[in-house]
């Protein structure tokens, strides 16, 4: 059953996994994402539909957040008057007072981005029906969502009522973002709502139609318009109902999103389920054609890797270059839909290689948000562009300054918005990586160069001269357990990379695009003095290094902190941050996540000789908590690249299951997007060792023993290239 | 990680899966089985240790049951006074009032039959310890069980107290089987109990010793003798404690089992953990050498197949031919430890091919119980040997006549003990299969022939002459939804097989073992008249067959019953018995489990031409509920053999996960033993098509598309033969 390795299946619904699985079973199309809540609802559920770019800042909250859109899923079904639902036990199997289900199955078909669910349900009357739901958010037309429900009478001749609702009475866990004055339509089989965010004034229009054989009447419930139909089934008869929903926002159309949604609804109705689905399926086939990595010899990792790939694909904006992917994709409310470095360093690289257009969209988001970054630089007394640590629609810094209060009421000051400044370099790095792989000169000249150069301008103004060297104080590197440190080796070394790249880029533009070079020199004020200064900084930046141990030092003083033997703290699903406490952990050598190891991932052999890199690994790996979901994949990547295949596989196995296993219990808040992109890089850059060498691609594989073969396709300089990497040491199962 | 496919791992303890996982994580050695309850206990737990053959019939219960032996697992640990336990949440991570765990992992290493568990635990004092448990029931010396616990101080310098207990205050879900007057020993590091079953007078002695560096004192709690030690740990220090437990019963030794256990305990102490474990490991390596089937291309089924194999191996008596394997092995209290046809038709065949000595032990159990079978025949007015449907230590019929009362207080009459008479033929079939594969003439002559022949005598007296044909009325075939039917085709046709085999056997013995032939003719009264009668019955037995449809008819009248379209009732984890109700289901064509399909599995092409067999399949498969766990594996086997590979794989996938997925929610009561043996047969006889043809082995594979290769080893006529079956149609993952 090869198909099985494309499917995520739930054979039993467990209420205590409800939120976790709502996240896993999210569908989406890069325009919106909808969590896998049930059509008929379930106690305690947390349904959410998140549309890219629709943020709002509610009163009494610290920062804006991505707004939960009206719930388009709702389809309520009554069987002889008993409401259909996942009722899993009863004292009376023959006449269950609340109804009861005799079987249940939910499958996410990742190949087709189709969510299916079915259940066998007995009503209080004794009648039994099979109910099958399907849903997808069209990738072929991102404004269209389709649902299909089939009700089959298995026993009895039940009367069925179906109510289709758009529920605009929604909030973000109690925080209300939509004004109360919604416009609603309830017109027979057609319903609609138009709602407006209270602070940001985004308008969202959603229209829906219930297609079925019988008569449909509407119910004009304020904020919950509904269509309702009623019919009888004789035994073995099946009724098929289709619900089509369309959505537009004021980001898409100049006037009345609801009108646009209605027009699109007519168009979608014309096509009907089959044509809509086949177009959707064809688009997904094209996505997977380059996105899928095939691993022979490890079914579990194969399936999990498809799952992680699916999730960044459904979150990647397809036709919109003014939005980006939040840390939790569109699958949950965690981190409020804010965009972090996760996107550029974890998700952009796989997209650069497999779907360059999507990567370009994400980078354009940063281009369009240069004004916000320039504002932040100015506000902090610097030049150039200083990107926000957390970014939304405006491009302004939206990191909250304080955590939510803990159990004892105390709040913790969050410094990342102030001092986690490496984000600007991370973005520059992603631009450079995109250009290096795609050769998209047009993008570089028109947009990318401005990002790389204006963030370089920022760093030129940010660094501090200290004697005959340069330093950078008060930084947060990737290891957020150590805040506001001076001379983070990650930051300092990446700034060197950044300024050197900027200098090279100025030369490159002068040679290949003199007009653009002149324009940028002009607008960004790239004077000869500034360039000389960059050269000087790059040459004289302080790179903390321990000559005796031959290792990079995460920051000066790091090794004076208390040593905590992290491997002793196993098995562990709780972070050491929680175990040791916020204040103590900063006084220890416990590292939250790949920091020097991240530097190795980004710079590879440029960072230093192999012995130093191995020393770094053996120093930092046993000090790392993996308190961030970003960490295991980077460790897998670097370890595989260094030839430490066993530990690399252990890290990969952990990373690829972060969401599926939900070891930390927080997947209910959304998919760990960075881990999804990270495992792709671990496999392709780490285990397969794909790299550019002298303008050509080569692989240098270090595959786990039990992987016999890995195949993947990547774009390089506009050409699609196919790789099959075989493991000379593969051990067949039968030995 | 090939090792991963030998492991069952639990990364999070879920209280609602507690009983299910206690069953999955059972350890055993063919002498006893111990459920995977925790050393320190957990609320609602159902620990059990079941020793083969120790049955007792308690007052006010309908039938005897396998007795829950004293619990040897108990090891309680206090860390700075806080009792160690799987406490999964707290409001205070720094000073948890009840303690808290920060991580948990449990792994059953099936290759080594070793259960490991570890947790990171913080005490109220703030100290953190890592606690690692291991346990195994020695396969090298079945009277020895060993546990090891390692406590490592990760933070703080905690004081640790450990208490080792033998808990003889146990019951079978409230039913008390042991007399209250236990003998106990509490002598420093050594504890012991001797207990006696109230009705059956079995004596069980158990002795235990806690080995550690510090001083150990004993606590002479009546029925719960304990040893206790106390020590301090400094940070990063590990204390290792070993608990050895030994057990004997009055079935093993003539006098004082407790004394035998003490003597064995001294012997085991001498050896210590390392030597005990290496001997155990070596025995398991030998078991797996022939028991393991390797499947390339399907990790999930590979691992699950090891799981099912592990479970019948740990239940198979190794040195005892007077006990057999109950329907739930020794892993739970379901079916009260009673032995059904499950053993002979599902578990014996894999053992015949992979561990013939274990198969022989199981068949000898039936030989020794011939007196009980003769009693049953006589009591029912028949001749020969009529095996009980449910069998225990006595060989008498122990099927309860009534079910437990339902929610409404009604009880249902159970007819299987009266009328599910095919068990006698099933046992004869297993004897014949054993002989056919092993060529063990000595067994056949001395024991097996008597089973086949005396059960034939029974059938000769049981059949009814009706005009010029023979009939058998009031039978229950494998399909227990239709009770007390006349002329079950399964029964009638298997009786023909039985009598023909008996006739052949008499000839064979006359030719090859004339002394044994004479002895049996004499003692079983195999007169020429009787043999003539057998021939006549075999020739004239009524085999219900529909000439028009060219199918075997399950029983005359079957097709007059209400037709229920079973495939409509999907998805379904509830049986149709529960959905339609006990009374109605008998009036429908819904079949509980493989019945005619079972006949096809047993007789193969002997049953009829391929078209008829295919007709049978297409008739009965869509009518089958799989309301018994025995059904899917047989369907997988027959479908694969018929070349219906897709449905065969679907059935196999279902069968091999019956316990792992616990779809029906009853695994807490024990492993579905028959399914475990059934999947082995489905793979080897079905998918690989292994069979004897003209005295030679051949394979005729129909592998699922994604299996590239299957390897296995079987004994044939005393020779170990190795097979690797390749799939010409295998589709590598990368296509």
JSON list of C-alpha atoms in Angstrom, two decimals, chain A residues 2-78:
[
{"chain": "A", "resi": 2, "resn": "UNK", "atom": "CA", "xyz": [2.22, 2.79, -1.16]},
{"chain": "A", "resi": 3, "resn": "UNK", "atom": "CA", "xyz": [-0.78, 5.06, -0.76]},
{"chain": "A", "resi": 4, "resn": "UNK", "atom": "CA", "xyz": [-0.55, 4.49, 3.00]},
{"chain": "A", "resi": 5, "resn": "UNK", "atom": "CA", "xyz": [2.71, 6.39, 3.15]},
{"chain": "A", "resi": 6, "resn": "UNK", "atom": "CA", "xyz": [0.82, 9.40, 1.82]},
{"chain": "A", "resi": 7, "resn": "UNK", "atom": "CA", "xyz": [-1.85, 9.23, 4.47]},
{"chain": "A", "resi": 8, "resn": "UNK", "atom": "CA", "xyz": [-2.29, 10.24, 8.04]},
{"chain": "A", "resi": 9, "resn": "UNK", "atom": "CA", "xyz": [-5.02, 8.12, 9.54]},
{"chain": "A", "resi": 10, "resn": "UNK", "atom": "CA", "xyz": [-6.87, 8.33, 12.82]},
{"chain": "A", "resi": 11, "resn": "UNK", "atom": "CA", "xyz": [-8.80, 5.16, 13.66]},
{"chain": "A", "resi": 12, "resn": "UNK", "atom": "CA", "xyz": [-10.20, 6.32, 16.95]},
{"chain": "A", "resi": 13, "resn": "UNK", "atom": "CA", "xyz": [-11.16, 9.81, 18.04]},
{"chain": "A", "resi": 14, "resn": "UNK", "atom": "CA", "xyz": [-9.69, 10.62, 21.43]},
{"chain": "A", "resi": 15, "resn": "UNK", "atom": "CA", "xyz": [-11.04, 13.71, 23.12]},
{"chain": "A", "resi": 16, "resn": "UNK", "atom": "CA", "xyz": [-7.74, 14.36, 24.87]},
{"chain": "A", "resi": 17, "resn": "UNK", "atom": "CA", "xyz": [-6.01, 14.53, 21.49]},
{"chain": "A", "resi": 18, "resn": "UNK", "atom": "CA", "xyz": [-8.65, 16.76, 19.98]},
{"chain": "A", "resi": 19, "resn": "UNK", "atom": "CA", "xyz": [-6.61, 19.96, 19.71]},
{"chain": "A", "resi": 20, "resn": "UNK", "atom": "CA", "xyz": [-3.46, 18.17, 18.70]},
{"chain": "A", "resi": 21, "resn": "UNK", "atom": "CA", "xyz": [-5.28, 16.43, 15.88]},
{"chain": "A", "resi": 22, "resn": "UNK", "atom": "CA", "xyz": [-7.15, 19.55, 14.80]},
{"chain": "A", "resi": 23, "resn": "UNK", "atom": "CA", "xyz": [-3.70, 20.90, 14.04]},
{"chain": "A", "resi": 24, "resn": "UNK", "atom": "CA", "xyz": [-2.41, 17.79, 12.27]},
{"chain": "A", "resi": 25, "resn": "UNK", "atom": "CA", "xyz": [-5.50, 17.56, 10.07]},
{"chain": "A", "resi": 26, "resn": "UNK", "atom": "CA", "xyz": [-5.35, 21.19, 8.96]},
{"chain": "A", "resi": 27, "resn": "UNK", "atom": "CA", "xyz": [-6.03, 21.82, 5.29]},
{"chain": "A", "resi": 28, "resn": "UNK", "atom": "CA", "xyz": [-4.93, 24.88, 3.37]},
{"chain": "A", "resi": 29, "resn": "UNK", "atom": "CA", "xyz": [-3.85, 26.34, 0.08]},
{"chain": "A", "resi": 30, "resn": "UNK", "atom": "CA", "xyz": [-1.40, 29.10, 0.88]},
{"chain": "A", "resi": 31, "resn": "UNK", "atom": "CA", "xyz": [-4.23, 31.61, 1.07]},
{"chain": "A", "resi": 32, "resn": "UNK", "atom": "CA", "xyz": [-5.90, 30.27, 4.18]},
{"chain": "A", "resi": 33, "resn": "UNK", "atom": "CA", "xyz": [-5.62, 27.36, 6.54]},
{"chain": "A", "resi": 34, "resn": "UNK", "atom": "CA", "xyz": [-8.44, 25.63, 8.37]},
{"chain": "A", "resi": 35, "resn": "UNK", "atom": "CA", "xyz": [-7.90, 23.43, 11.40]},
{"chain": "A", "resi": 36, "resn": "UNK", "atom": "CA", "xyz": [-9.34, 19.91, 11.37]},
{"chain": "A", "resi": 37, "resn": "UNK", "atom": "CA", "xyz": [-12.32, 20.60, 13.60]},
{"chain": "A", "resi": 38, "resn": "UNK", "atom": "CA", "xyz": [-15.48, 18.63, 12.94]},
{"chain": "A", "resi": 39, "resn": "UNK", "atom": "CA", "xyz": [-18.31, 19.84, 10.69]},
{"chain": "A", "resi": 40, "resn": "UNK", "atom": "CA", "xyz": [-20.82, 19.14, 13.45]},
{"chain": "A", "resi": 41, "resn": "UNK", "atom": "CA", "xyz": [-18.62, 20.45, 16.27]},
{"chain": "A", "resi": 42, "resn": "UNK", "atom": "CA", "xyz": [-17.41, 18.76, 19.42]},
{"chain": "A", "resi": 43, "resn": "UNK", "atom": "CA", "xyz": [-17.25, 19.95, 23.03]},
{"chain": "A", "resi": 44, "resn": "UNK", "atom": "CA", "xyz": [-14.08, 21.91, 23.71]},
{"chain": "A", "resi": 45, "resn": "UNK", "atom": "CA", "xyz": [-13.14, 22.18, 20.05]},
{"chain": "A", "resi": 46, "resn": "UNK", "atom": "CA", "xyz": [-10.93, 24.98, 18.76]},
{"chain": "A", "resi": 47, "resn": "UNK", "atom": "CA", "xyz": [-11.84, 25.44, 15.10]},
{"chain": "A", "resi": 48, "resn": "UNK", "atom": "CA", "xyz": [-9.98, 28.15, 13.25]},
{"chain": "A", "resi": 49, "resn": "UNK", "atom": "CA", "xyz": [-9.63, 29.46, 9.75]},
{"chain": "A", "resi": 50, "resn": "UNK", "atom": "CA", "xyz": [-6.71, 31.81, 9.31]},
{"chain": "A", "resi": 51, "resn": "UNK", "atom": "CA", "xyz": [-6.35, 33.95, 6.21]},
{"chain": "A", "resi": 52, "resn": "UNK", "atom": "CA", "xyz": [-2.89, 35.25, 5.41]},
{"chain": "A", "resi": 53, "resn": "UNK", "atom": "CA", "xyz": [-2.42, 38.91, 6.20]},
{"chain": "A", "resi": 54, "resn": "UNK", "atom": "CA", "xyz": [-5.59, 39.50, 8.18]},
{"chain": "A", "resi": 55, "resn": "UNK", "atom": "CA", "xyz": [-4.21, 40.80, 11.45]},
{"chain": "A", "resi": 56, "resn": "UNK", "atom": "CA", "xyz": [-5.90, 42.91, 14.08]},
{"chain": "A", "resi": 57, "resn": "UNK", "atom": "CA", "xyz": [-4.78, 44.50, 17.29]},
{"chain": "A", "resi": 58, "resn": "UNK", "atom": "CA", "xyz": [-7.48, 44.13, 19.91]},
{"chain": "A", "resi": 59, "resn": "UNK", "atom": "CA", "xyz": [-7.82, 46.45, 22.89]},
{"chain": "A", "resi": 60, "resn": "UNK", "atom": "CA", "xyz": [-6.05, 45.30, 26.05]},
{"chain": "A", "resi": 61, "resn": "UNK", "atom": "CA", "xyz": [-3.72, 43.02, 24.17]},
{"chain": "A", "resi": 62, "resn": "UNK", "atom": "CA", "xyz": [-0.02, 43.65, 23.70]},
{"chain": "A", "resi": 63, "resn": "UNK", "atom": "CA", "xyz": [0.30, 42.96, 20.01]},
{"chain": "A", "resi": 64, "resn": "UNK", "atom": "CA", "xyz": [-1.76, 42.32, 16.87]},
{"chain": "A", "resi": 65, "resn": "UNK", "atom": "CA", "xyz": [-2.62, 38.77, 15.89]},
{"chain": "A", "resi": 66, "resn": "UNK", "atom": "CA", "xyz": [-3.85, 36.79, 12.93]},
{"chain": "A", "resi": 67, "resn": "UNK", "atom": "CA", "xyz": [-7.63, 36.82, 13.14]},
{"chain": "A", "resi": 68, "resn": "UNK", "atom": "CA", "xyz": [-9.80, 33.73, 13.34]},
{"chain": "A", "resi": 69, "resn": "UNK", "atom": "CA", "xyz": [-12.11, 34.04, 10.32]},
{"chain": "A", "resi": 70, "resn": "UNK", "atom": "CA", "xyz": [-15.74, 32.90, 10.22]},
{"chain": "A", "resi": 71, "resn": "UNK", "atom": "CA", "xyz": [-16.04, 29.15, 10.47]},
{"chain": "A", "resi": 72, "resn": "UNK", "atom": "CA", "xyz": [-17.11, 27.80, 7.08]},
{"chain": "A", "resi": 73, "resn": "UNK", "atom": "CA", "xyz": [-17.04, 24.15, 8.12]},
{"chain": "A", "resi": 74, "resn": "UNK", "atom": "CA", "xyz": [-20.33, 23.92, 9.93]},
{"chain": "A", "resi": 75, "resn": "UNK", "atom": "CA", "xyz": [-22.65, 21.19, 8.66]},
{"chain": "A", "resi": 76, "resn": "UNK", "atom": "CA", "xyz": [-25.08, 19.92, 11.23]},
{"chain": "A", "resi": 77, "resn": "UNK", "atom": "CA", "xyz": [-26.97, 16.71, 10.56]},
{"chain": "A", "resi": 78, "resn": "UNK", "atom": "CA", "xyz": [-29.98, 15.27, 12.31]}
]
